[in-house]
mmCIF file of N, CA, C and O in Angstrom:
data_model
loop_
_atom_site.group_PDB
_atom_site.id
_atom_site.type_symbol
_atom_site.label_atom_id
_atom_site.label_comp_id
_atom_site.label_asym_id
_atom_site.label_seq_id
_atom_site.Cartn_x
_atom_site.Cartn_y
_atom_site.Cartn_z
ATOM 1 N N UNK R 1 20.379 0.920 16.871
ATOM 2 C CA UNK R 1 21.477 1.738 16.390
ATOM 3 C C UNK R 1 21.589 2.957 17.295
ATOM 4 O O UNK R 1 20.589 3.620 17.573
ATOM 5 N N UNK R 2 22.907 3.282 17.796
ATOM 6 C CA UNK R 2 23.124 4.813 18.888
ATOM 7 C C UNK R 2 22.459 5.739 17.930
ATOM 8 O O UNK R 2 22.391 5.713 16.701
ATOM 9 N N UNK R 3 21.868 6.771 19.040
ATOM 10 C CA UNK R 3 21.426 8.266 18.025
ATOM 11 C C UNK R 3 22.323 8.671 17.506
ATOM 12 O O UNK R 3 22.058 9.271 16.464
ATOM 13 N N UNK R 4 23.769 8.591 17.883
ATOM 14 C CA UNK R 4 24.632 9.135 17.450
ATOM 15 C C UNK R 4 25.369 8.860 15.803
ATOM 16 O O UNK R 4 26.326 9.471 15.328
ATOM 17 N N UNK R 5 24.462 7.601 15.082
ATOM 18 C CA UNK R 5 25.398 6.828 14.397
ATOM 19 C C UNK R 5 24.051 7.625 13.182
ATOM 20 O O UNK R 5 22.851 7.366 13.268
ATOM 21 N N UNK R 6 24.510 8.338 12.406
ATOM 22 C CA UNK R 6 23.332 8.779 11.065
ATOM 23 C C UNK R 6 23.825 7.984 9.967
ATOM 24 O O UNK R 6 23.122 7.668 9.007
ATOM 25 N N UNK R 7 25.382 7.569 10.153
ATOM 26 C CA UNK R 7 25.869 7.106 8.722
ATOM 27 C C UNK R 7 25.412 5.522 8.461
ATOM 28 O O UNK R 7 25.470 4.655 9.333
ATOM 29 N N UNK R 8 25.016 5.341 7.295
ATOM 30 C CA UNK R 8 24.881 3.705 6.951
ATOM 31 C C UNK R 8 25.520 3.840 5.724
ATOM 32 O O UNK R 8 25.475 4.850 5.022
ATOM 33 N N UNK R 9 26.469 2.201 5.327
ATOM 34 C CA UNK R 9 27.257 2.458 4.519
ATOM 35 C C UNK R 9 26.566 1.818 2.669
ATOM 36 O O UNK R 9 25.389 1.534 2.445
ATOM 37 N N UNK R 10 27.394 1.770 1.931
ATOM 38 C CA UNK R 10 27.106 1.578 0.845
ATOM 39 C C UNK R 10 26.041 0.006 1.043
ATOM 40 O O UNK R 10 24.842 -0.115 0.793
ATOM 41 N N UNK R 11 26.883 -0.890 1.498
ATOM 42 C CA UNK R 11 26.330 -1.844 1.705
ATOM 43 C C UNK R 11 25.292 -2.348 2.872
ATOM 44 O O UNK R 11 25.100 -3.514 3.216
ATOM 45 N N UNK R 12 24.738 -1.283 3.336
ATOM 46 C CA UNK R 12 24.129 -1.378 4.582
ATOM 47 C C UNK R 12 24.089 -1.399 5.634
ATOM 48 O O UNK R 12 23.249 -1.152 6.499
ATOM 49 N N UNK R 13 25.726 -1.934 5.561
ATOM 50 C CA UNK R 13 26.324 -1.823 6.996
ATOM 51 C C UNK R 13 26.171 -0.353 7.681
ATOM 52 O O UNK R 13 26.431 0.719 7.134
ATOM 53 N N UNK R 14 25.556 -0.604 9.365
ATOM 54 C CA UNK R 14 25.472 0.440 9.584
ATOM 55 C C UNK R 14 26.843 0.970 10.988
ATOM 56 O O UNK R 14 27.146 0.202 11.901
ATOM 57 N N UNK R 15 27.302 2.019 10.863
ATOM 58 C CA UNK R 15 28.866 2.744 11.595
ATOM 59 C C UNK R 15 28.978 1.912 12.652
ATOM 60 O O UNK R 15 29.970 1.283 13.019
ATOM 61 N N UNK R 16 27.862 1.952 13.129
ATOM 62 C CA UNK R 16 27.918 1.367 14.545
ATOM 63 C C UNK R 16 28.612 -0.258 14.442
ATOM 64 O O UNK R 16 29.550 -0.564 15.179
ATOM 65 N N UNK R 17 28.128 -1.069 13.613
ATOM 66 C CA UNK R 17 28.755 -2.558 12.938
ATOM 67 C C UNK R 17 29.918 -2.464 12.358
ATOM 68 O O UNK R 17 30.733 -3.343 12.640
ATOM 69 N N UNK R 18 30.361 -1.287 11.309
ATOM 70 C CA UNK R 18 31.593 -1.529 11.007
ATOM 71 C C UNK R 18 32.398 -1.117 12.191
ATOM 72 O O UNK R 18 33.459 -1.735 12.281
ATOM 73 N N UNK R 19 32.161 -0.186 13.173
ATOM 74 C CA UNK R 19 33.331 -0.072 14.097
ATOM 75 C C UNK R 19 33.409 -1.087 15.046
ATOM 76 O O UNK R 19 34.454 -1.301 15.659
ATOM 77 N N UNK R 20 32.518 -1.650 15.196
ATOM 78 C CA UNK R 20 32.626 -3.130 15.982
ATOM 79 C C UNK R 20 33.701 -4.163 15.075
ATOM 80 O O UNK R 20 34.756 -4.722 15.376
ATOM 81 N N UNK R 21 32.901 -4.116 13.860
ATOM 82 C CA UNK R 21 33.730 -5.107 13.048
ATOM 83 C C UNK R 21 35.299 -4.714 12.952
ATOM 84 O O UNK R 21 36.074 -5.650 12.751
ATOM 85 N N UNK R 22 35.852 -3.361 13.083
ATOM 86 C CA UNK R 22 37.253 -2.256 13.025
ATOM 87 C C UNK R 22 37.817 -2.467 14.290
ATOM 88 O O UNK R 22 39.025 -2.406 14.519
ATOM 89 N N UNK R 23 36.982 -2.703 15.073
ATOM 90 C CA UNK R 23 37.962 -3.226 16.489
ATOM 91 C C UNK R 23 38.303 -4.341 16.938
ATOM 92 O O UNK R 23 39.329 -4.635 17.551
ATOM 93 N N UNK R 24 37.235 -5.131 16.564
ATOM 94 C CA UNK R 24 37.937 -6.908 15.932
ATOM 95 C C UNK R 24 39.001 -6.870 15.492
ATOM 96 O O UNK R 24 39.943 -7.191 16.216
ATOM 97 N N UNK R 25 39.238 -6.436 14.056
ATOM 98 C CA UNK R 25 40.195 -6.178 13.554
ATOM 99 C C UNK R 25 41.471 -5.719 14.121
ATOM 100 O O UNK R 25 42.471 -6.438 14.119
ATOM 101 N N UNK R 26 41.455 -4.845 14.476
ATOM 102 C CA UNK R 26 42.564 -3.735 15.442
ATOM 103 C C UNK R 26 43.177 -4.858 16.873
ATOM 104 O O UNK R 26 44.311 -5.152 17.249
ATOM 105 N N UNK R 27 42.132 -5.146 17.238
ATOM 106 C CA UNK R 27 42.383 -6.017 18.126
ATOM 107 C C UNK R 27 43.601 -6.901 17.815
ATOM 108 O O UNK R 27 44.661 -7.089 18.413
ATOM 109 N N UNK R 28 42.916 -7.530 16.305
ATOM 110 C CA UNK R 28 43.815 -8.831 16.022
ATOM 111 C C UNK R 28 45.212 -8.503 15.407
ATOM 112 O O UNK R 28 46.239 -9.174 15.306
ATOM 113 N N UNK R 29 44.957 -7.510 15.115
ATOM 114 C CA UNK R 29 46.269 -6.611 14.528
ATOM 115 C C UNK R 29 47.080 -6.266 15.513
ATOM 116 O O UNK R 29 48.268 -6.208 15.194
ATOM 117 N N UNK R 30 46.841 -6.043 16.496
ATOM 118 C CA UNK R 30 47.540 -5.377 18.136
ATOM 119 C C UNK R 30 48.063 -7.500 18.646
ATOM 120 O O UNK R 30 49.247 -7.824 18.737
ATOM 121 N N UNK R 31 47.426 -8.068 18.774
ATOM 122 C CA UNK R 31 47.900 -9.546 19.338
ATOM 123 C C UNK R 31 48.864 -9.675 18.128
ATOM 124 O O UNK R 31 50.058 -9.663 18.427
ATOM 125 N N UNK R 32 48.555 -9.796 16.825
ATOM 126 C CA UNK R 32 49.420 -10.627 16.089
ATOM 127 C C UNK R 32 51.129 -9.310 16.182
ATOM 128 O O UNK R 32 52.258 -9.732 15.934
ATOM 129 N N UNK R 33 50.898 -8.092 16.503
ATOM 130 C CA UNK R 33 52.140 -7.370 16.748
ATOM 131 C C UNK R 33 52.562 -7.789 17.959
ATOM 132 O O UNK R 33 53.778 -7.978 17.990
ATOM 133 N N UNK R 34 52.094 -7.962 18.781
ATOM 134 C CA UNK R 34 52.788 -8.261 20.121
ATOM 135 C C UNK R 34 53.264 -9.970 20.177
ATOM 136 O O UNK R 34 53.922 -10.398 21.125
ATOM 137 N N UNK R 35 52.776 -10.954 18.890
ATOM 138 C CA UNK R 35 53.411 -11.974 19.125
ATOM 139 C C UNK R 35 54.709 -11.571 18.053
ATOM 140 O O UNK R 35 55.739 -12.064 18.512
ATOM 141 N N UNK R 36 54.908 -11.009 17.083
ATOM 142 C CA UNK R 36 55.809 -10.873 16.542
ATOM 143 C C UNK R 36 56.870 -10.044 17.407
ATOM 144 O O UNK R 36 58.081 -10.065 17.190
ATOM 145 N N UNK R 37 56.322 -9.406 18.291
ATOM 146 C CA UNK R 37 57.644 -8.423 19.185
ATOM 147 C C UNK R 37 58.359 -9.656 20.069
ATOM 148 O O UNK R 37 59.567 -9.598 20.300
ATOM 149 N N UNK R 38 57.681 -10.587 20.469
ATOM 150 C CA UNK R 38 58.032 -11.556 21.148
ATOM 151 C C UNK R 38 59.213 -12.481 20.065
ATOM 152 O O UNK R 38 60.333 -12.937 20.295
ATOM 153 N N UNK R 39 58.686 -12.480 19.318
ATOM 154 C CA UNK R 39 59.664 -13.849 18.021
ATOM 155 C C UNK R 39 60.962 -12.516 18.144
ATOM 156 O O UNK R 39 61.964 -12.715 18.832
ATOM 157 N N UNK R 40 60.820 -11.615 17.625
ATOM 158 C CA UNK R 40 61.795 -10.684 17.822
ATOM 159 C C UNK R 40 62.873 -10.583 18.332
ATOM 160 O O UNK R 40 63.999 -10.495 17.844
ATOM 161 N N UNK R 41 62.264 -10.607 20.036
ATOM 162 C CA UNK R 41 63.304 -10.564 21.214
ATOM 163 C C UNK R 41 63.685 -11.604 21.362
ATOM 164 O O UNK R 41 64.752 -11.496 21.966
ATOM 165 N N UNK R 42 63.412 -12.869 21.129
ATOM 166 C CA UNK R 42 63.793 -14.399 21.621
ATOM 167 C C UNK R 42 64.896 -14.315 20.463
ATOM 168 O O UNK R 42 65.956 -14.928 20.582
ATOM 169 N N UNK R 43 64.542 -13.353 19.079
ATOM 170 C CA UNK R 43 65.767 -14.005 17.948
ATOM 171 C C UNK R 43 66.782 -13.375 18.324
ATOM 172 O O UNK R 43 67.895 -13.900 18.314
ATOM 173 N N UNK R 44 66.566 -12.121 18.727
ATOM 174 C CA UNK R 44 67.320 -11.095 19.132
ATOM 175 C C UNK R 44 68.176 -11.500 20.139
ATOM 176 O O UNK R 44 69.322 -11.135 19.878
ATOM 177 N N UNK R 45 68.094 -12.094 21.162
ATOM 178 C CA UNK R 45 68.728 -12.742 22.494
ATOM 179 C C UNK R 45 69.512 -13.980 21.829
ATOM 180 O O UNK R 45 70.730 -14.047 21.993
ATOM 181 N N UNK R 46 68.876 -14.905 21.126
ATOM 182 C CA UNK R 46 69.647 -15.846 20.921
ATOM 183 C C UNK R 46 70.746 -15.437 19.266
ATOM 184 O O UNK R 46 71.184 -16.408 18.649
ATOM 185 N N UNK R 47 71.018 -14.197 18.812
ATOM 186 C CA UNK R 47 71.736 -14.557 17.554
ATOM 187 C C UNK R 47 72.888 -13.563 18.840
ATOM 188 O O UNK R 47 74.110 -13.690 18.761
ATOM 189 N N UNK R 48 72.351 -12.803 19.732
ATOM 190 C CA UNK R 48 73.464 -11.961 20.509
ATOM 191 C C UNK R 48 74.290 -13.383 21.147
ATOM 192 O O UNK R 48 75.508 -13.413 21.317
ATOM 193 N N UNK R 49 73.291 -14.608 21.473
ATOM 194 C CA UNK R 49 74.165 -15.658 21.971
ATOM 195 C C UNK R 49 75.302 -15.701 21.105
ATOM 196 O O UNK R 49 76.467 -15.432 21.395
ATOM 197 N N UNK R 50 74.859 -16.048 20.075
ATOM 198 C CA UNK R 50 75.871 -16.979 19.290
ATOM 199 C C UNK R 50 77.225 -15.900 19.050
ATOM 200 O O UNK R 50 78.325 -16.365 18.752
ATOM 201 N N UNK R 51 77.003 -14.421 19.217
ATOM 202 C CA UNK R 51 78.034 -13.903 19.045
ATOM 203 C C UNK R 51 78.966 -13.914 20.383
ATOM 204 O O UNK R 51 80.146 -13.575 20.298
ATOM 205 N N UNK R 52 78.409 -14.304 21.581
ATOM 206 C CA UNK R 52 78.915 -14.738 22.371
ATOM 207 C C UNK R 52 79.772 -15.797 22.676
ATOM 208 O O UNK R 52 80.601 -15.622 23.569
ATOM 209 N N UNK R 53 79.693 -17.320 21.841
ATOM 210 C CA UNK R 53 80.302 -18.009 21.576
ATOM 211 C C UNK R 53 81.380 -18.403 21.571
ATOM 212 O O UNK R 53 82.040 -17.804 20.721
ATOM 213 N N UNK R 54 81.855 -19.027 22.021
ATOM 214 C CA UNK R 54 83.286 -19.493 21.666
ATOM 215 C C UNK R 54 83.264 -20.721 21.746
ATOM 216 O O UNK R 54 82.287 -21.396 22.071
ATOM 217 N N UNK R 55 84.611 -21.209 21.381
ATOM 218 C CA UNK R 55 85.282 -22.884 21.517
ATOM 219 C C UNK R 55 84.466 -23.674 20.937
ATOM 220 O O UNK R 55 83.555 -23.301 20.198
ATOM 221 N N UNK R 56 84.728 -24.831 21.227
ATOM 222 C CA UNK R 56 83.777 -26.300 20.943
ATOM 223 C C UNK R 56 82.251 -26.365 21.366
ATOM 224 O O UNK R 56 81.633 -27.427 21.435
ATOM 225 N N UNK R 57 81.706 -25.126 21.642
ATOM 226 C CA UNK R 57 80.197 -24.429 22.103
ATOM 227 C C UNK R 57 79.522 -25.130 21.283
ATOM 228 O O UNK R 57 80.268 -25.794 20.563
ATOM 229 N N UNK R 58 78.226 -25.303 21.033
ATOM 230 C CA UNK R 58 77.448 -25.613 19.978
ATOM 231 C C UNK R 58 76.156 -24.349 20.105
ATOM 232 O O UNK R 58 75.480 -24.028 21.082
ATOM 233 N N UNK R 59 76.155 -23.848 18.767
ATOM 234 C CA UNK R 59 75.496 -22.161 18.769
ATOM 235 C C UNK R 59 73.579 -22.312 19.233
ATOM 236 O O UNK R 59 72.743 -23.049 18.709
ATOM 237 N N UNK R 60 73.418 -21.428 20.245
ATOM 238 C CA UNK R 60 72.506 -21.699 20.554
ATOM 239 C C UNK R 60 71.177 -21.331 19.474
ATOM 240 O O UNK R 60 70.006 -21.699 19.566
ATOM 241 N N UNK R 61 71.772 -20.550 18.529
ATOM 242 C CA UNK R 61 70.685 -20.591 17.981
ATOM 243 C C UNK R 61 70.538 -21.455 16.206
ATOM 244 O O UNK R 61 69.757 -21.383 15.258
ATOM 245 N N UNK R 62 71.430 -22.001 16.445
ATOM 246 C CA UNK R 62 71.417 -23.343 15.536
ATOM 247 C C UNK R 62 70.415 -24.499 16.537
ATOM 248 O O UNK R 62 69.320 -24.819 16.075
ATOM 249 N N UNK R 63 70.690 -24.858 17.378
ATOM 250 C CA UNK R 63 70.127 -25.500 18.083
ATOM 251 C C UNK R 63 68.492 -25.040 18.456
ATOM 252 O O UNK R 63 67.329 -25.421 18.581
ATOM 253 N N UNK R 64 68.991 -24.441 18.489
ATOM 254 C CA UNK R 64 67.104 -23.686 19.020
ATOM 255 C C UNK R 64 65.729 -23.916 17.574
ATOM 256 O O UNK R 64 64.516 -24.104 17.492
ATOM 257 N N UNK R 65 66.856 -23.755 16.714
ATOM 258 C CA UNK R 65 66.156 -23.991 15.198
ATOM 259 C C UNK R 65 66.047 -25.521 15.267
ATOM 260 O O UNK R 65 65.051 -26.191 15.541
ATOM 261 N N UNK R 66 67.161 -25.887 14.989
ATOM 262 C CA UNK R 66 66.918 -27.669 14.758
ATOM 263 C C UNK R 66 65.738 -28.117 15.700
ATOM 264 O O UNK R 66 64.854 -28.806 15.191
ATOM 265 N N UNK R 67 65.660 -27.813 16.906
ATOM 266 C CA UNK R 67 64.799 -28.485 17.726
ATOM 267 C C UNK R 67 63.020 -28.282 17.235
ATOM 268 O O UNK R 67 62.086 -29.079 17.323
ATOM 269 N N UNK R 68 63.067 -27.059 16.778
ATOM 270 C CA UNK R 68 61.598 -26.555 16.384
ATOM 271 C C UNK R 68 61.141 -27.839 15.440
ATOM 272 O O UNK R 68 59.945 -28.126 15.475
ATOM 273 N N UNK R 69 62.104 -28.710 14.513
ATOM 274 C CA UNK R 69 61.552 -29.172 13.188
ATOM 275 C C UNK R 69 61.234 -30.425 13.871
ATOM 276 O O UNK R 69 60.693 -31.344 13.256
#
C-alpha cells in the first residue's frame, strides 16, 4: 500500500484499490461516451440526409435502419 494511502474503507478495501477499481470504471464510462458520440454523429448526418431528399430517392436513413435487422 503507498505511504500516502492512510484511508481503508468500511469494507477493507484499501484507497489505493478503490481508485484503481474508480478508474476502471471512469475508463469504461469515457469509451462507452465516446461510442455513443459516434451513434450520434452517424444519426445526426444521416436524418440531415433525409432532409436533403427529394423525388423518387429512397431515405437514407430508412435504409440504413432496415439493413441493421
Amino acid at each position: 500500500m503507498p505511504s500516502s494511502c492512510l484511508l481503508a474503507l468500511d469494507d477493507g478495501t484499501h484507497c489505493f484499490e478503490a481508485r484503481t477499481l474508480g478508474q476502471r470504471k471512469l475508463d469504461n464510462v469515457r469509451e462507452q461516451l465516446a461510442d455513443l458520440r459516434r451513434i450520434e454523429s452517424v444519426l445526426a448526418r444521416l436524418v440531415s440526409e433525409c432532409e436533403n431528399v427529394r423525388g423518387a430517392v429512397s431515405c437514407p436513413l430508412i435504409f440504413a435502419l432496415q439493413r441493421r435487422r
